[in-house]
Amino acid sequence: MTAADPASLICPDCGPEYADRWRCTCGHPLEFADRPLPDGPAPDPAAFDTREGLWAFSEFLPVDQHVSLGEGMTPLQEAPAWDAEFKLEYVFPTGSFKDRGATTTLSRAVELGVENVVEDSSGNAGAAIATYAARAGIGAEIYVPASVKRSKIRAIEAAGATPVRVEGSRQDVTDACVAEAVGGNAWYASHAWNPAFFAGTATFAFETALQRDWAAPDAVVTPLGHGTLFLGAYRGFRALADAGWIDDVPRMYGAQAAGYAPIAAELHDDTAGTNDVADGIQIRDPVRKEAILAAIDATGGDAIALPEAPVAEELDRLHEAGFYTEPTCAVAPAALRTYRDRGDIDADEDVVVPLTGSGLKA
Ligand SMILES: [Zn+2]
């Protein structure tokens, strides 16, 4: 492979390699055939130029192009009331961690010579893909439910992307989007399917480890829908541990919304209830469910479902403490409380919790 060749993809389930496809012919999500990974002795943390944002780790990202708006290197902030560190993922150009994946996904789209992308999301992912497509000079259609509130697609339209309203369920929206991509009219810039998105979210782990001088936390607690941050973070920490830059991968703990908790349901019986506060993670069928469960198993982590009331209370606490976040991300610090109550996370352990989206969007 020369530097000019975009990285190829492989099916981890049945093996074939592709120049580019949105999924395997067997239906499985694809991964990069080769990922540039850390190796050699751990560098002096000061060797990384944090002015470059997440692109300080560009040598570990499987793209040569940089479609950038100055994203990443979000603050890692002490949160004494939670006895944890919060990583302020709402400090991103579009106000959510989804920019980590959007910057790498649109970078890959440019490498492949893509002219139009499609994505299905009425939330943070839609806004991120639309915004980075605008930066790349690439057209974007964002498929959204017909019932979507005007306020939720304002950022999509402002970036010059076209919202495509689809009647029916959330799955009908995805199906319509996929039909467009499979039909060859566009490239599927999916936060759930595209491995470039997960390569980007791995920078969450690189940054966290760097900001802690290569001392990994004992545990990380994240919201868990499609697992774009959860799985990216796991892969990033795993790559650092394999290189010996950190001692071990943190235990990965997921926080799901009751009523939409397929991972927690695999692990526990107590997933009843509803949660419409955490509307950003209402995913019934995550594309990478097996990989998420494997990450939990490999790290000794877990996933639990939270009902609405404790998440709403946690959101108030965050706001009162100066963390002006959107409702969905309160699910993670609320889950931390539960994990501590259950004795899964000890009082003397280091915990990092991402605050994933800005309250200015809600
Ligand atoms: Zn396959």
CSV table of C-alpha atoms and ligand atoms in Angstrom, one decimal:
chain,number,residue,atom,x,y,z
A,1,MET,CA,0.0,0.0,0.0
A,2,THR,CA,1.3,3.5,-0.9
A,3,ALA,CA,0.5,6.5,1.2
A,4,ALA,CA,-1.9,7.6,-1.6
A,5,ASP,CA,-4.0,4.4,-1.4
A,6,PRO,CA,-7.0,4.6,1.0
A,7,ALA,CA,-6.8,1.9,3.6
A,8,SER,CA,-8.8,-1.3,2.7
A,9,LEU,CA,-11.5,-2.9,4.8
A,10,ILE,CA,-12.0,-6.4,6.0
A,11,CYS,CA,-14.9,-8.5,7.4
A,12,PRO,CA,-13.8,-9.8,10.8
A,13,ASP,CA,-16.5,-12.4,10.6
A,14,CYS,CA,-16.0,-14.1,7.2
A,15,GLY,CA,-12.7,-12.6,5.9
A,16,PRO,CA,-13.0,-10.9,2.6
A,17,GLU,CA,-11.1,-7.6,2.0
A,18,TYR,CA,-12.7,-4.7,0.2
A,19,ALA,CA,-11.4,-1.4,-1.2
A,20,ASP,CA,-14.5,0.2,0.2
A,21,ARG,CA,-18.0,-1.0,1.1
A,22,TRP,CA,-20.5,0.0,3.8
A,23,ARG,CA,-20.9,-3.5,5.0
A,24,CYS,CA,-19.8,-7.1,4.1
A,25,THR,CA,-21.9,-9.2,1.7
A,26,CYS,CA,-22.6,-11.4,4.8
A,27,GLY,CA,-24.1,-8.4,6.5
A,28,HIS,CA,-21.4,-7.9,9.1
A,29,PRO,CA,-19.9,-4.4,9.8
A,30,LEU,CA,-16.4,-4.0,8.3
A,31,GLU,CA,-13.2,-2.9,10.0
A,32,PHE,CA,-9.9,-1.5,8.6
A,33,ALA,CA,-7.7,-4.4,7.4
A,34,ASP,CA,-4.6,-2.6,8.9
A,35,ARG,CA,-4.8,0.0,11.6
A,36,PRO,CA,-1.7,2.2,12.3
A,37,LEU,CA,-1.1,1.5,16.0
A,38,PRO,CA,1.2,2.9,18.7
A,39,ASP,CA,4.4,0.9,19.2
A,40,GLY,CA,7.8,1.3,20.6
A,41,PRO,CA,8.4,2.8,24.0
A,42,ALA,CA,5.9,5.3,25.4
A,43,PRO,CA,6.9,8.8,24.2
A,44,ASP,CA,7.3,11.8,26.5
A,45,PRO,CA,3.7,13.2,26.7
A,46,ALA,CA,5.2,16.6,25.9
A,47,ALA,CA,6.2,15.2,22.5
A,48,PHE,CA,2.6,15.4,21.3
A,49,ASP,CA,1.6,18.9,20.1
A,50,THR,CA,-1.8,19.4,21.7
A,51,ARG,CA,-2.4,22.5,19.5
A,52,GLU,CA,-3.2,20.0,16.8
A,53,GLY,CA,-6.2,18.7,18.7
A,54,LEU,CA,-7.0,15.0,18.1
A,55,TRP,CA,-4.8,15.2,15.0
A,56,ALA,CA,-1.8,15.1,17.4
A,57,PHE,CA,-2.5,11.3,17.0
A,58,SER,CA,-2.7,11.4,13.2
A,59,GLU,CA,-0.1,8.7,12.9
A,60,PHE,CA,-2.6,6.3,14.5
A,61,LEU,CA,-5.5,7.3,12.3
A,62,PRO,CA,-6.1,5.3,9.0
A,63,VAL,CA,-6.6,8.5,6.9
A,64,ASP,CA,-4.1,10.8,5.2
A,65,GLN,CA,-6.5,13.6,4.5
A,66,HIS,CA,-7.5,15.9,7.4
A,67,VAL,CA,-11.0,17.5,7.1
A,68,SER,CA,-10.7,19.5,10.3
A,69,LEU,CA,-12.4,22.3,12.2
A,70,GLY,CA,-9.9,22.3,15.0
A,71,GLU,CA,-11.5,19.4,17.0
A,72,GLY,CA,-10.3,17.4,19.9
A,73,MET,CA,-8.0,17.6,22.9
A,74,THR,CA,-11.1,18.3,25.0
A,75,PRO,CA,-10.5,19.3,28.7
A,76,LEU,CA,-10.2,16.6,31.3
A,77,GLN,CA,-11.6,18.3,34.3
A,78,GLU,CA,-11.7,17.4,38.0
A,79,ALA,CA,-15.3,16.9,39.2
A,80,PRO,CA,-15.0,16.7,43.0
A,81,ALA,CA,-18.7,16.2,43.7
A,82,TRP,CA,-18.5,13.0,41.6
A,83,ASP,CA,-15.0,12.0,42.7
A,84,ALA,CA,-14.2,11.6,39.1
A,85,GLU,CA,-12.7,13.3,36.1
A,86,PHE,CA,-15.1,14.6,33.4
A,87,LYS,CA,-13.8,14.8,29.8
A,88,LEU,CA,-15.7,17.7,28.3
A,89,GLU,CA,-16.8,16.2,25.0
A,90,TYR,CA,-19.3,19.0,24.5
A,91,VAL,CA,-16.3,21.3,23.8
A,92,PHE,CA,-16.3,20.4,20.0
A,93,PRO,CA,-17.2,22.4,16.9
A,94,THR,CA,-20.7,21.0,16.8
A,95,GLY,CA,-21.1,20.5,20.5
A,96,SER,CA,-20.7,16.8,20.8
A,97,PHE,CA,-18.2,14.0,20.7
A,98,LYS,CA,-19.6,12.9,17.4
A,99,ASP,CA,-17.1,15.3,15.8
A,100,ARG,CA,-14.3,12.8,16.6
A,101,GLY,CA,-15.9,10.4,14.2
A,102,ALA,CA,-17.2,12.9,11.7
A,103,THR,CA,-13.7,14.4,11.1
A,104,THR,CA,-12.2,11.0,10.3
A,105,THR,CA,-15.2,9.8,8.3
A,106,LEU,CA,-15.3,12.8,6.0
A,107,SER,CA,-11.5,12.6,5.7
A,108,ARG,CA,-11.9,9.1,4.4
A,109,ALA,CA,-14.7,10.3,2.1
A,110,VAL,CA,-12.3,12.9,0.6
A,111,GLU,CA,-9.6,10.2,0.1
A,112,LEU,CA,-12.1,8.0,-1.8
A,113,GLY,CA,-13.2,10.9,-4.0
A,114,VAL,CA,-16.7,10.8,-2.7
A,115,GLU,CA,-19.1,13.6,-3.9
A,116,ASN,CA,-22.2,12.9,-1.8
A,117,VAL,CA,-22.7,11.3,1.6
A,118,VAL,CA,-25.8,10.1,3.4
A,119,GLU,CA,-26.4,9.5,7.1
A,120,ASP,CA,-29.4,8.7,9.2
A,121,SER,CA,-29.6,10.7,12.4
A,122,SER,CA,-31.7,13.6,13.7
A,123,GLY,CA,-29.3,14.2,16.5
A,124,ASN,CA,-25.7,14.9,17.2
A,125,ALA,CA,-24.3,12.6,14.5
A,126,GLY,CA,-26.4,14.2,11.8
A,127,ALA,CA,-25.2,17.6,12.7
A,128,ALA,CA,-21.6,16.5,12.9
A,129,ILE,CA,-21.7,14.7,9.5
A,130,ALA,CA,-23.5,17.7,7.9
A,131,THR,CA,-20.9,20.2,9.3
A,132,TYR,CA,-17.8,18.2,8.3
A,133,ALA,CA,-19.3,17.6,4.9
A,134,ALA,CA,-19.7,21.3,4.5
A,135,ARG,CA,-16.0,21.7,5.5
A,136,ALA,CA,-15.0,19.1,2.9
A,137,GLY,CA,-17.1,20.7,0.2
A,138,ILE,CA,-19.1,17.4,-0.1
A,139,GLY,CA,-22.9,17.2,-0.4
A,140,ALA,CA,-24.8,15.6,2.4
A,141,GLU,CA,-28.3,14.3,2.8
A,142,ILE,CA,-29.3,13.5,6.4
A,143,TYR,CA,-32.3,11.1,6.8
A,144,VAL,CA,-34.5,12.0,9.7
A,145,PRO,CA,-37.9,10.9,11.0
A,146,ALA,CA,-40.8,12.9,9.5
A,147,SER,CA,-41.8,13.8,13.1
A,148,VAL,CA,-38.5,15.4,13.9
A,149,LYS,CA,-38.6,18.7,15.7
A,150,ARG,CA,-37.5,21.7,13.7
A,151,SER,CA,-34.9,22.6,16.3
A,152,LYS,CA,-33.1,19.3,15.9
A,153,ILE,CA,-32.4,19.8,12.2
A,154,ARG,CA,-31.5,23.4,12.4
A,155,ALA,CA,-27.7,22.6,12.5
A,156,ILE,CA,-28.1,20.2,9.6
A,157,GLU,CA,-29.8,22.8,7.4
A,158,ALA,CA,-27.5,25.6,8.5
A,159,ALA,CA,-24.5,23.6,7.2
A,160,GLY,CA,-26.2,23.4,3.8
A,161,ALA,CA,-27.1,19.7,4.1
A,162,THR,CA,-30.5,18.4,3.0
A,163,PRO,CA,-32.7,16.8,5.6
A,164,VAL,CA,-34.7,14.0,4.1
A,165,ARG,CA,-37.9,13.3,6.1
A,166,VAL,CA,-39.0,9.7,6.2
A,167,GLU,CA,-42.4,8.5,7.5
A,168,GLY,CA,-42.5,5.5,9.9
A,169,SER,CA,-40.2,4.1,12.5
A,170,ARG,CA,-36.5,4.9,13.2
A,171,GLN,CA,-35.7,1.7,11.3
A,172,ASP,CA,-37.6,3.0,8.3
A,173,VAL,CA,-35.4,6.0,8.3
A,174,THR,CA,-32.3,3.9,8.3
A,175,ASP,CA,-33.7,1.6,5.6
A,176,ALA,CA,-34.4,4.6,3.3
A,177,CYS,CA,-30.9,5.9,3.9
A,178,VAL,CA,-29.3,2.5,3.2
A,179,ALA,CA,-31.4,2.1,0.0
A,180,GLU,CA,-29.8,5.4,-1.3
A,181,ALA,CA,-26.3,4.2,-0.4
A,182,VAL,CA,-26.8,0.7,-1.8
A,183,GLY,CA,-28.3,2.2,-4.9
A,184,GLY,CA,-24.9,3.8,-5.5
A,185,ASN,CA,-26.1,7.4,-5.3
A,186,ALA,CA,-24.2,8.3,-2.2
A,187,TRP,CA,-21.7,7.1,0.3
A,188,TYR,CA,-22.9,5.9,3.7
A,189,ALA,CA,-21.2,8.1,6.3
A,190,SER,CA,-22.8,6.1,9.1
A,191,HIS,CA,-21.8,6.6,12.7
A,192,ALA,CA,-23.0,3.1,13.4
A,193,TRP,CA,-21.4,1.3,10.4
A,194,ASN,CA,-18.4,3.2,9.1
A,195,PRO,CA,-15.1,2.0,10.7
A,196,ALA,CA,-13.6,5.4,10.0
A,197,PHE,CA,-16.0,6.8,12.6
A,198,PHE,CA,-14.7,4.4,15.3
A,199,ALA,CA,-11.1,5.1,14.3
A,200,GLY,CA,-11.9,8.7,15.2
A,201,THR,CA,-13.6,8.0,18.5
A,202,ALA,CA,-10.5,6.0,19.6
A,203,THR,CA,-8.8,9.4,20.0
A,204,PHE,CA,-10.9,9.8,23.2
A,205,ALA,CA,-8.7,7.1,24.8
A,206,PHE,CA,-5.4,8.5,23.3
A,207,GLU,CA,-6.3,12.0,24.7
A,208,THR,CA,-7.4,10.7,28.1
A,209,ALA,CA,-4.2,8.6,28.5
A,210,LEU,CA,-2.0,11.5,27.3
A,211,GLN,CA,-3.7,14.0,29.7
A,212,ARG,CA,-3.0,11.6,32.6
A,213,ASP,CA,0.7,11.1,31.5
A,214,TRP,CA,0.0,7.5,30.3
A,215,ALA,CA,-1.7,6.5,33.6
A,216,ALA,CA,-5.0,4.9,32.5
A,217,PRO,CA,-8.0,5.3,34.7
A,218,ASP,CA,-9.4,2.2,36.5
A,219,ALA,CA,-12.8,2.7,34.9
A,220,VAL,CA,-14.5,4.6,32.2
A,221,VAL,CA,-18.3,5.1,32.2
A,222,THR,CA,-20.0,6.3,29.0
A,223,PRO,CA,-23.5,6.5,27.5
A,224,LEU,CA,-24.2,3.5,25.4
A,225,GLY,CA,-26.4,3.5,22.3
A,226,HIS,CA,-24.7,2.3,19.1
A,227,GLY,CA,-21.5,2.3,21.2
A,228,THR,CA,-19.6,4.8,18.9
A,229,LEU,CA,-17.7,6.3,21.9
A,230,PHE,CA,-17.7,3.2,24.1
A,231,LEU,CA,-16.2,1.0,21.4
A,232,GLY,CA,-13.9,3.6,20.0
A,233,ALA,CA,-12.6,4.3,23.5
A,234,TYR,CA,-12.1,0.6,24.2
A,235,ARG,CA,-10.1,0.2,21.0
A,236,GLY,CA,-8.0,3.2,21.7
A,237,PHE,CA,-7.1,2.0,25.2
A,238,ARG,CA,-6.5,-1.5,23.9
A,239,ALA,CA,-4.1,-0.2,21.3
A,240,LEU,CA,-2.2,1.7,24.0
A,241,ALA,CA,-2.1,-1.3,26.4
A,242,ASP,CA,-0.9,-3.6,23.6
A,243,ALA,CA,1.9,-1.1,22.9
A,244,GLY,CA,2.8,-0.9,26.6
A,245,TRP,CA,2.1,2.8,26.8
A,246,ILE,CA,-0.5,2.2,29.6
A,247,ASP,CA,-0.5,-0.7,32.0
A,248,ASP,CA,-4.0,-2.0,31.4
A,249,VAL,CA,-7.3,-1.2,29.6
A,250,PRO,CA,-9.8,0.5,32.0
A,251,ARG,CA,-12.9,-1.4,32.9
A,252,MET,CA,-15.5,-0.2,30.4
A,253,TYR,CA,-18.9,0.6,31.8
A,254,GLY,CA,-21.9,1.5,29.7
A,255,ALA,CA,-25.0,3.5,30.6
A,256,GLN,CA,-28.2,2.7,28.6
A,257,ALA,CA,-31.7,4.2,28.6
A,258,ALA,CA,-34.3,1.9,30.1
A,259,GLY,CA,-36.6,0.7,27.4
A,260,TYR,CA,-33.7,0.8,24.9
A,261,ALA,CA,-31.1,-1.3,26.6
A,262,PRO,CA,-30.2,-4.3,24.5
A,263,ILE,CA,-26.7,-4.6,26.0
A,264,ALA,CA,-27.8,-4.4,29.6
A,265,ALA,CA,-30.6,-6.9,28.8
A,266,GLU,CA,-28.0,-9.4,27.7
A,267,LEU,CA,-26.2,-9.0,31.1
A,268,HIS,CA,-29.1,-8.4,33.5
A,269,ASP,CA,-32.8,-9.0,34.0
A,270,ASP,CA,-33.6,-5.6,35.6
A,271,THR,CA,-33.9,-3.4,32.5
A,272,ALA,CA,-37.6,-2.5,32.8
A,273,GLY,CA,-38.9,1.1,32.7
A,274,THR,CA,-38.6,3.9,30.2
A,275,ASN,CA,-36.3,6.8,29.7
A,276,ASP,CA,-37.1,9.6,27.3
A,277,VAL,CA,-34.7,12.0,29.0
A,278,ALA,CA,-31.7,10.2,27.4
A,279,ASP,CA,-33.2,10.4,23.9
A,280,GLY,CA,-29.8,10.4,22.2
A,281,ILE,CA,-29.2,6.7,23.0
A,282,GLN,CA,-32.6,5.1,22.2
A,283,ILE,CA,-31.1,2.4,20.1
A,284,ARG,CA,-32.8,-1.1,20.1
A,285,ASP,CA,-30.4,-2.9,17.8
A,286,PRO,CA,-26.8,-1.6,17.9
A,287,VAL,CA,-24.8,-2.6,14.8
A,288,ARG,CA,-21.8,-3.6,16.8
A,289,LYS,CA,-23.6,-5.4,19.6
A,290,GLU,CA,-21.2,-8.4,19.7
A,291,ALA,CA,-18.1,-6.2,19.8
A,292,ILE,CA,-19.6,-4.1,22.6
A,293,LEU,CA,-20.3,-7.2,24.7
A,294,ALA,CA,-16.8,-8.5,23.9
A,295,ALA,CA,-15.3,-5.2,25.2
A,296,ILE,CA,-17.3,-5.5,28.4
A,297,ASP,CA,-16.2,-9.1,28.9
A,298,ALA,CA,-12.5,-8.4,28.1
A,299,THR,CA,-12.3,-5.5,30.6
A,300,GLY,CA,-14.5,-6.8,33.4
A,301,GLY,CA,-16.9,-4.0,32.8
A,302,ASP,CA,-20.7,-4.0,32.6
A,303,ALA,CA,-23.8,-2.2,31.1
A,304,ILE,CA,-26.8,-1.1,33.1
A,305,ALA,CA,-30.1,0.5,32.1
A,306,LEU,CA,-31.2,3.7,33.9
A,307,PRO,CA,-34.8,4.9,34.2
A,308,GLU,CA,-35.7,8.6,33.6
A,309,ALA,CA,-35.8,10.0,37.2
A,310,PRO,CA,-32.2,9.5,38.3
A,311,VAL,CA,-31.0,10.8,34.9
A,312,ALA,CA,-33.1,14.0,35.2
A,313,GLU,CA,-31.8,14.5,38.7
A,314,GLU,CA,-28.2,14.0,37.6
A,315,LEU,CA,-28.7,16.5,34.8
A,316,ASP,CA,-29.8,19.1,37.4
A,317,ARG,CA,-26.7,18.4,39.4
A,318,LEU,CA,-24.5,18.8,36.4
A,319,HIS,CA,-26.0,22.1,35.5
A,320,GLU,CA,-25.8,23.4,39.1
A,321,ALA,CA,-22.1,22.4,39.1
A,322,GLY,CA,-21.4,24.3,35.9
A,323,PHE,CA,-21.4,21.5,33.4
A,324,TYR,CA,-24.0,22.7,30.9
A,325,THR,CA,-24.7,19.4,29.1
A,326,GLU,CA,-27.6,18.0,27.1
A,327,PRO,CA,-29.9,15.5,28.9
A,328,THR,CA,-28.6,12.3,27.3
A,329,CYS,CA,-25.1,12.6,28.7
A,330,ALA,CA,-26.4,12.7,32.3
A,331,VAL,CA,-26.9,9.0,32.0
A,332,ALA,CA,-23.2,8.3,32.5
A,333,PRO,CA,-22.6,10.2,35.8
A,334,ALA,CA,-25.9,8.8,37.0
A,335,ALA,CA,-24.7,5.3,36.2
A,336,LEU,CA,-21.4,6.0,38.0
A,337,ARG,CA,-23.5,6.5,41.1
A,338,THR,CA,-25.2,3.1,40.7
A,339,TYR,CA,-21.9,1.3,39.9
A,340,ARG,CA,-20.4,2.7,43.1
A,341,ASP,CA,-23.6,1.8,45.1
A,342,ARG,CA,-23.3,-1.8,43.8
A,343,GLY,CA,-19.6,-2.0,44.7
A,344,ASP,CA,-18.5,-2.4,41.1
A,345,ILE,CA,-16.4,0.7,41.3
A,346,ASP,CA,-14.5,1.4,44.5
A,347,ALA,CA,-14.2,4.8,46.1
A,348,ASP,CA,-10.4,4.9,45.7
A,349,GLU,CA,-10.5,4.1,42.0
A,350,ASP,CA,-9.8,6.6,39.2
A,351,VAL,CA,-12.8,7.1,37.0
A,352,VAL,CA,-13.2,9.1,33.8
A,353,VAL,CA,-16.7,10.0,32.5
A,354,PRO,CA,-17.2,11.8,29.2
A,355,LEU,CA,-19.8,14.5,29.1
A,356,THR,CA,-20.9,13.9,25.5
A,357,GLY,CA,-23.1,16.8,24.3
A,358,SER,CA,-23.7,20.5,24.9
A,359,GLY,CA,-26.8,21.8,26.7
A,360,LEU,CA,-26.9,24.7,24.2
A,361,LYS,CA,-28.3,22.2,21.7
A,362,ALA,CA,-31.1,20.8,23.9
B,1,ZN,ZN,-18.5,-11.0,6.1
